[in-house]
PDB file of C-alpha atoms in Angstrom:
ATOM      1  CA  MET P   1       0.034   0.038   0.022  1.00  0.00           C
ATOM      2  CA  GLU P   2       1.375   3.495  -0.871  1.00  0.00           C
ATOM      3  CA  LYS P   3       1.704   6.049   1.794  1.00  0.00           C
ATOM      4  CA  TYR P   4       0.163   8.712  -0.378  1.00  0.00           C
ATOM      5  CA  ASP P   5      -2.775   8.143  -2.808  1.00  0.00           C
ATOM      6  CA  THR P   6      -2.995   9.496  -6.221  1.00  0.00           C
ATOM      7  CA  ALA P   7      -5.582  12.170  -5.377  1.00  0.00           C
ATOM      8  CA  PHE P   8      -3.257  13.496  -2.475  1.00  0.00           C
ATOM      9  CA  LYS P   9      -0.340  13.613  -4.982  1.00  0.00           C
ATOM     10  CA  GLU P  10      -2.526  15.484  -7.695  1.00  0.00           C
ATOM     11  CA  ILE P  11      -3.611  18.150  -4.944  1.00  0.00           C
ATOM     12  CA  VAL P  12       0.051  18.641  -3.968  1.00  0.00           C
ATOM     13  CA  LEU P  13       1.173  19.016  -7.599  1.00  0.00           C
ATOM     14  CA  ASP P  14      -1.672  21.526  -8.343  1.00  0.00           C
ATOM     15  CA  LEU P  15      -0.599  23.525  -5.304  1.00  0.00           C
ATOM     16  CA  LEU P  16       2.964  23.463  -6.640  1.00  0.00           C
ATOM     17  CA  SER P  17       2.074  24.643 -10.049  1.00  0.00           C
ATOM     18  CA  SER P  18       0.005  27.355  -8.480  1.00  0.00           C
ATOM     19  CA  GLY P  19       2.897  28.886  -6.800  1.00  0.00           C
ATOM     20  CA  TYR P  20       3.186  27.427  -3.550  1.00  0.00           C
ATOM     21  CA  SER P  21       6.499  26.869  -1.815  1.00  0.00           C
ATOM     22  CA  ILE P  22       7.634  23.224  -2.024  1.00  0.00           C
ATOM     23  CA  SER P  23       9.127  23.514   1.475  1.00  0.00           C
ATOM     24  CA  GLN P  24       6.014  25.039   2.772  1.00  0.00           C
ATOM     25  CA  LEU P  25       3.762  22.159   1.375  1.00  0.00           C
ATOM     26  CA  ALA P  26       6.276  19.807   2.939  1.00  0.00           C
ATOM     27  CA  LYS P  27       5.774  21.292   6.237  1.00  0.00           C
ATOM     28  CA  ASP P  28       1.983  21.678   5.894  1.00  0.00           C
ATOM     29  CA  TYR P  29       1.352  18.206   4.567  1.00  0.00           C
ATOM     30  CA  GLN P  30       4.093  16.388   6.616  1.00  0.00           C
ATOM     31  CA  ALA P  31       5.762  14.943   3.509  1.00  0.00           C
ATOM     32  CA  SER P  32       9.361  14.922   2.825  1.00  0.00           C
ATOM     33  CA  LEU P  33      11.022  17.400   0.364  1.00  0.00           C
ATOM     34  CA  ILE P  34      12.654  14.587  -1.442  1.00  0.00           C
ATOM     35  CA  THR P  35       9.217  12.865  -1.963  1.00  0.00           C
ATOM     36  CA  LEU P  36       7.606  16.146  -3.213  1.00  0.00           C
ATOM     37  CA  SER P  37      10.674  16.724  -5.562  1.00  0.00           C
ATOM     38  CA  ASN P  38      10.359  13.316  -6.987  1.00  0.00           C
ATOM     39  CA  TRP P  39       6.678  13.885  -7.731  1.00  0.00           C
ATOM     40  CA  LEU P  40       7.412  17.070  -9.421  1.00  0.00           C
ATOM     41  CA  LYS P  41      10.203  15.657 -11.515  1.00  0.00           C
ATOM     42  CA  SER P  42       7.884  12.629 -12.484  1.00  0.00           C
ATOM     43  CA  GLN P  43       5.010  14.913 -13.575  1.00  0.00           C
TER      44      GLN P  43
END
C-alpha cells in the first residue's frame, strides 16, 4: 500500500504549479522534500 494516494499527489502537484513553495507544502502536509521533488520531476 502506498503512503500517499493518487488524489493527494494531484492536490499537492496542483498547489505547486499554483506557486506554493515546496518547502511550505512539505511542512503543511508532513511530506518529505525529497518525496515532493520526485513527484514534481515525474510529472
